[in-house]
Amino acid sequence: MDINYEKVGLKVGLEIHQRLDTHKLFCSCPSIMREDEPHEWIRRRLSVSYSELGTIDPAARFESLRKRDFLYGIYYDTTCEVEADEAPPHPMNEEALEISLTIALMLGMEPVDEVHVMRKIVVDGSNTTGFQRTALVALGGEGSGIETKWGRVRMATLCLEEESAYIVESKSERAKYRLDRLGIPLVELATEPDIMYPEQAREAALKLGRILRATGKVQRGLGTIRQDINVSIEGGARQEIKGVQDLDLIPEIIRREVVRQLNLLSIRDELRSRDVKEEDLDIPIVDVTSAFSSSKSKLITKALSRGERVYGIKVKGFSGILGKELQPGRRFGKELADYAKVFGGVEGILHGDELPGYGIGKDEVNEVRELLGCDEGDSFVLVLGREDAAKLALDSVRERLKQALRGVPNETRRALPDGNTAFMRPMPGSARMYPETDVMPVNVRPVLERIKELPPMPEDQVRELMEKYDLTEELAWEIFDDGKVKLFERLSRYGVPTRFLASMLVSMVRSLKRESEPVENLGEEHFEEIAKLLGEGSLAKEAVPEVLRSLSRGEYSSAEEYVKTHRMSVDELDKVIEQVLEKLSSKVRERGERAYGMVMGEVMKEVRGKIDGSIVSKRVKEKLEEFLKAR
Amino acid sequence: MTLHYRGKAKRILSSLGVEDYDRIRIRKGSLVYEGIVIPRPEIFDDEHLILKLDSGYNIGIHLDGVEIEVLEKGKPIQRKEVPSLRFREDLPYVPLIVTGGTITSRVDYSTGAVISHEKPEELLDIVPELAEIVNIDYVPLFAEFSENLTPDHWRKIAKAVYDELRRGAEGVIIAHGTDTMHFTAAALAFMLHNLDKPVVLVGSQRSIDRPSTDAILNLIAAARVAAQGPIAESVIVMHGSPHDDYAFVIRGVKARKLHTSRRDAFQPVNEPPIAKVTREKIELLSNKFNPRREGRSRVELDDRLEPNVALLHVWPGMPEDMLRYAGERFKGIVMAGTGLGHVPRWLIPIVGEIVGSGVPVVVTSQCLFGRVDLQVYETGRRLLVAGVIPGGDMLPEVALIKLMYALGHTSDIEEIRRIMQTNIAGELGAHLGLNVFPPCWR
């Protein structure tokens, strides 16, 4: 589909979440993610008052929340009573606040005078408290923001908040989270909806990410930065798309979201032309299990053997609509299934536009249509499950079908790897927030006074790298984007050629990563040690890729240890050269001094990385001369 | 006109006619903010205004150089509509005596204000399970943080419990701040004689305005114990672990708050919990308790307390005049001694003088666990000679209240010694099996 974005009135805003490289926001635990099993699991429930619950069947949601167990994995050494909600939060981490203010100033934003920590109610269990602590640190303003090729993108807000717990497992009756991630300081940077083109969003995200990294105080690596994208078009509705980790996917996600909204609008028009009304959908849920008494469908028989039943609703006038494609490979029925999953915790739905199918025969379909009272032009939706779950699922499906008559509902959606999106939850209304009474407000003036000067902007840092160290622009950006500017500058003191150093830090690591080596095990201390050994001449340049490989695999505890086991003396080298000359003696004699390249090549095969290439070259030359003279 | 601001901020805001919860527009430099004026706690400075933006965030704006325009006057906070309570014939009547804490309040999300409930229906909106267990009613007594309570407050609570039980309650729940809940629980144990129904103190370590509150389970468990429990004693019912699975029933005279903030802060000292209560049932862990008796309660109230009693925590190097002063100022002294119940050598003669002057001195141990024994070391033996009353396995706080109780009835030091050394409500003479000391790393 070719889209004229100006015509559809595309408006995009970004929300960037970046973890800071400090201890946690409200306790002094380290901001470390763990790989190992938690030491203990704590079982909790959450509750909100009945009358505070939202739109779809609050009674049932209330019930299901109350029965849902949340299990929290704790680590005795790196999480404490604060994450477990067994102690009040400590005062706000001032270093994190200082970094946030620095970022705000770099973006031309206006810090608030006094930061107030709020509790934002979140009852999916991702916070042990049932709320996320968050504070508004700075506001945008006309002068704030970044330039893109398509124009300026202004900033809206900068919030400092706590990262949520890490989800391990989620089922309707329980969810499991790890507490290592809970409480890591997170900067949430939101732009105004000034972005008008999909590619512009990518550029803006890249630039904002680089400004965050320019502070040198943000965490690096998988999951440490996430983009949410707010997308709307004229006549459509604002969608919040969560959890985009790959910048290159942003334009495609936006394109596909526009397509989805356009398709939903055309479905609305189609339904209107069929004269379908919202009240046509207020039809009771029917138990249609009897239609499947002798079913051959595995899907059905399995569900029935679990004691579940089949429930359905007639969907008047929707024939053919549920099978319509909204995004490449994603049909409208899939949207309904997402609602059913989210609200009812069921596996999914079956609908009239895809049946017969799944082993369900034509007779069964006719029987269902009969039980539901479907006429020509009507479709239906079925759900397998226990009565309460199925009812919640079908109520939410019915609500979503009604919204189809109105157009595009406001939703929070989840980015999928192919650029499509899936329904996650309804867009929260105005957030239920109240003050975090356990934390005193912070006057920002003294913190601002501590910020003597702002870090150079990314472009300036890169230009300086290029000029001072004679690097190409590409290499300089790579060092910057990898967050290795400080490391690079430190290592340059060891007298190693800077281009080699740069390529060690970025290209070599990247190619090892491509070969699936565990490069995340490489620490700054490893690079520093290598640079030192290179500078002293104790390590040959040629050996560096192999050293990095062994260190990332943990085969050696240090580069020094690697060198000890791999270094070759000149005597040993001479022996290798002699052996090569012996092996190739006839060819060498034939070619004379022109045999140098061939001999050198053979020798290097044996000694690469064990001794400096220039020494090898010198000795090969000498030995070759001797050999030829001896003749 | 309500405006919760002071000093400079009050002058600026009131001169502009700004009141709490007004919607205002503020211009400051090139910036324009719009939002609702939020009352400012008194301990904060008088230079900032708290504004709630439409996003829900509060921010503080320094009032220097601001232009303020009132857009709309604040509206009173809306009370939520709640269904009215229906009396269920099949359920026992159990009143909830309210003394403070946040257990009977809720948060208004438009302002963040904490609003006290007026009707029990509002509590049922949060804990509807209670309506399946008891016919509940509120008996509001006062609203105090428990650190501010005095023996007079204990008397008022005891009177309320007595009245409610005599009126036909099957048990009583007391909502109480947690800081001194174990003091109140012990005081009730001494003042309520012939107790034949459960008296249950309950509170929360995470306030009820948060989704993770421990109050839900605590209240369900407390209601279950009050309505159905076989234990006719003054007990504390609070979380038994960091999990939201079960609460413990702890005898009031053996309960101690042992952690500043954990849900399971209350633990029994020198005995196991009496019972474990889940959302569904009560499981007895001990058979040592005063049993519930059926029929209308015949509880007696004896609220004579002498509040003029001190509790002294002994420390190395404690000077003589500290103790001397206490001996002159108070009618009785409880010392939380070290180890088996010891005090520094130089204090012993003063103890002798104080006892000699007719002021009883009771010795307990700051170890909390175990019992005092003044016969093992010379210091102890000298204390006995000086005339102290050994507190056995009583907690220092319990000995304090018991001494208030004893002094409320007599000033005869031998009679006081007899009362202090006689078990009244399970406070004395626990069986110290090897299973009652709880280190967690074993």
PDB file of N, CA and C in Angstrom, chain B residues 197-230:
ATOM      1  N   LYS B 197     -14.636 -14.211  74.813  1.00  0.00           N
ATOM      2  CA  LYS B 197     -14.701 -14.058  73.343  1.00  0.00           C
ATOM      3  C   LYS B 197     -13.345 -13.521  72.856  1.00  0.00           C
ATOM      4  N   PRO B 198     -13.057 -13.707  71.578  1.00  0.00           N
ATOM      5  CA  PRO B 198     -11.781 -13.198  71.062  1.00  0.00           C
ATOM      6  C   PRO B 198     -11.755 -11.666  70.976  1.00  0.00           C
ATOM      7  N   VAL B 199     -10.621 -11.095  71.355  1.00  0.00           N
ATOM      8  CA  VAL B 199     -10.369  -9.661  71.162  1.00  0.00           C
ATOM      9  C   VAL B 199      -9.141  -9.584  70.261  1.00  0.00           C
ATOM     10  N   VAL B 200      -9.371  -9.077  69.033  1.00  0.00           N
ATOM     11  CA  VAL B 200      -8.343  -9.204  68.004  1.00  0.00           C
ATOM     12  C   VAL B 200      -7.819  -7.839  67.593  1.00  0.00           C
ATOM     13  N   LEU B 201      -6.525  -7.613  67.788  1.00  0.00           N
ATOM     14  CA  LEU B 201      -5.930  -6.372  67.290  1.00  0.00           C
ATOM     15  C   LEU B 201      -5.339  -6.622  65.908  1.00  0.00           C
ATOM     16  N   VAL B 202      -5.602  -5.683  65.001  1.00  0.00           N
ATOM     17  CA  VAL B 202      -5.102  -5.852  63.641  1.00  0.00           C
ATOM     18  C   VAL B 202      -4.624  -4.499  63.113  1.00  0.00           C
ATOM     19  N   GLY B 203      -3.646  -4.573  62.241  1.00  0.00           N
ATOM     20  CA  GLY B 203      -3.123  -3.347  61.635  1.00  0.00           C
ATOM     21  C   GLY B 203      -2.485  -3.696  60.313  1.00  0.00           C
ATOM     22  N   SER B 204      -1.772  -2.745  59.769  1.00  0.00           N
ATOM     23  CA  SER B 204      -1.083  -3.053  58.519  1.00  0.00           C
ATOM     24  C   SER B 204       0.278  -2.390  58.501  1.00  0.00           C
ATOM     25  N   GLN B 205       1.227  -3.104  57.944  1.00  0.00           N
ATOM     26  CA  GLN B 205       2.580  -2.576  57.779  1.00  0.00           C
ATOM     27  C   GLN B 205       2.711  -1.863  56.436  1.00  0.00           C
ATOM     28  N   ARG B 206       1.823  -2.210  55.470  1.00  0.00           N
ATOM     29  CA  ARG B 206       1.720  -1.489  54.190  1.00  0.00           C
ATOM     30  C   ARG B 206       0.308  -0.925  54.165  1.00  0.00           C
ATOM     31  N   SER B 207       0.179   0.376  54.073  1.00  0.00           N
ATOM     32  CA  SER B 207      -1.129   0.979  54.287  1.00  0.00           C
ATOM     33  C   SER B 207      -2.140   0.531  53.237  1.00  0.00           C
ATOM     34  N   ILE B 208      -3.391   0.638  53.593  1.00  0.00           N
ATOM     35  CA  ILE B 208      -4.454   0.037  52.791  1.00  0.00           C
ATOM     36  C   ILE B 208      -4.672   0.783  51.478  1.00  0.00           C
ATOM     37  N   ASP B 209      -4.047   1.956  51.324  1.00  0.00           N
ATOM     38  CA  ASP B 209      -4.210   2.666  50.058  1.00  0.00           C
ATOM     39  C   ASP B 209      -3.304   2.112  48.964  1.00  0.00           C
ATOM     40  N   ARG B 210      -2.494   1.095  49.273  1.00  0.00           N
ATOM     41  CA  ARG B 210      -1.641   0.551  48.222  1.00  0.00           C
ATOM     42  C   ARG B 210      -2.131  -0.833  47.823  1.00  0.00           C
ATOM     43  N   PRO B 211      -2.014  -1.160  46.523  1.00  0.00           N
ATOM     44  CA  PRO B 211      -2.481  -2.478  46.080  1.00  0.00           C
ATOM     45  C   PRO B 211      -1.787  -3.626  46.805  1.00  0.00           C
ATOM     46  N   SER B 212      -0.575  -3.414  47.267  1.00  0.00           N
ATOM     47  CA  SER B 212       0.150  -4.507  47.929  1.00  0.00           C
ATOM     48  C   SER B 212      -0.097  -4.529  49.425  1.00  0.00           C
ATOM     49  N   THR B 213      -1.130  -3.866  49.865  1.00  0.00           N
ATOM     50  CA  THR B 213      -1.362  -3.782  51.312  1.00  0.00           C
ATOM     51  C   THR B 213      -1.477  -5.166  51.950  1.00  0.00           C
ATOM     52  N   ASP B 214      -0.955  -5.273  53.168  1.00  0.00           N
ATOM     53  CA  ASP B 214      -1.115  -6.516  53.918  1.00  0.00           C
ATOM     54  C   ASP B 214      -2.425  -6.499  54.691  1.00  0.00           C
ATOM     55  N   ALA B 215      -3.139  -5.377  54.642  1.00  0.00           N
ATOM     56  CA  ALA B 215      -4.353  -5.222  55.447  1.00  0.00           C
ATOM     57  C   ALA B 215      -5.458  -6.183  55.015  1.00  0.00           C
ATOM     58  N   ILE B 216      -5.510  -6.510  53.732  1.00  0.00           N
ATOM     59  CA  ILE B 216      -6.591  -7.373  53.241  1.00  0.00           C
ATOM     60  C   ILE B 216      -6.546  -8.721  53.957  1.00  0.00           C
ATOM     61  N   LEU B 217      -5.400  -9.391  53.833  1.00  0.00           N
ATOM     62  CA  LEU B 217      -5.274 -10.695  54.487  1.00  0.00           C
ATOM     63  C   LEU B 217      -5.414 -10.542  56.000  1.00  0.00           C
ATOM     64  N   ASN B 218      -4.792  -9.505  56.561  1.00  0.00           N
ATOM     65  CA  ASN B 218      -4.866  -9.315  58.015  1.00  0.00           C
ATOM     66  C   ASN B 218      -6.312  -9.146  58.483  1.00  0.00           C
ATOM     67  N   LEU B 219      -7.093  -8.362  57.730  1.00  0.00           N
ATOM     68  CA  LEU B 219      -8.481  -8.129  58.129  1.00  0.00           C
ATOM     69  C   LEU B 219      -9.328  -9.393  57.976  1.00  0.00           C
ATOM     70  N   ILE B 220      -9.117 -10.106  56.874  1.00  0.00           N
ATOM     71  CA  ILE B 220      -9.887 -11.349  56.681  1.00  0.00           C
ATOM     72  C   ILE B 220      -9.564 -12.314  57.818  1.00  0.00           C
ATOM     73  N   ALA B 221      -8.273 -12.434  58.118  1.00  0.00           N
ATOM     74  CA  ALA B 221      -7.860 -13.356  59.177  1.00  0.00           C
ATOM     75  C   ALA B 221      -8.406 -12.900  60.529  1.00  0.00           C
ATOM     76  N   ALA B 222      -8.337 -11.591  60.775  1.00  0.00           N
ATOM     77  CA  ALA B 222      -8.813 -11.059  62.060  1.00  0.00           C
ATOM     78  C   ALA B 222     -10.313 -11.311  62.205  1.00  0.00           C
ATOM     79  N   ALA B 223     -11.058 -11.088  61.119  1.00  0.00           N
ATOM     80  CA  ALA B 223     -12.501 -11.297  61.177  1.00  0.00           C
ATOM     81  C   ALA B 223     -12.816 -12.770  61.437  1.00  0.00           C
ATOM     82  N   ARG B 224     -12.047 -13.627  60.785  1.00  0.00           N
ATOM     83  CA  ARG B 224     -12.271 -15.066  60.975  1.00  0.00           C
ATOM     84  C   ARG B 224     -12.002 -15.457  62.429  1.00  0.00           C
ATOM     85  N   VAL B 225     -10.917 -14.946  62.979  1.00  0.00           N
ATOM     86  CA  VAL B 225     -10.579 -15.289  64.370  1.00  0.00           C
ATOM     87  C   VAL B 225     -11.635 -14.711  65.317  1.00  0.00           C
ATOM     88  N   ALA B 226     -12.059 -13.472  65.079  1.00  0.00           N
ATOM     89  CA  ALA B 226     -13.037 -12.836  65.965  1.00  0.00           C
ATOM     90  C   ALA B 226     -14.385 -13.546  65.882  1.00  0.00           C
ATOM     91  N   ALA B 227     -14.775 -13.961  64.686  1.00  0.00           N
ATOM     92  CA  ALA B 227     -16.101 -14.542  64.501  1.00  0.00           C
ATOM     93  C   ALA B 227     -16.142 -16.023  64.852  1.00  0.00           C
ATOM     94  N   GLN B 228     -15.074 -16.741  64.497  1.00  0.00           N
ATOM     95  CA  GLN B 228     -15.131 -18.202  64.594  1.00  0.00           C
ATOM     96  C   GLN B 228     -14.064 -18.807  65.494  1.00  0.00           C
ATOM     97  N   GLY B 229     -13.045 -18.035  65.830  1.00  0.00           N
ATOM     98  CA  GLY B 229     -11.904 -18.595  66.546  1.00  0.00           C
ATOM     99  C   GLY B 229     -12.257 -19.072  67.938  1.00  0.00           C
ATOM    100  N   PRO B 230     -11.609 -20.134  68.396  1.00  0.00           N
ATOM    101  CA  PRO B 230     -11.909 -20.693  69.719  1.00  0.00           C
ATOM    102  C   PRO B 230     -11.135 -20.008  70.837  1.00  0.00           C
TER     103      PRO B 230
END
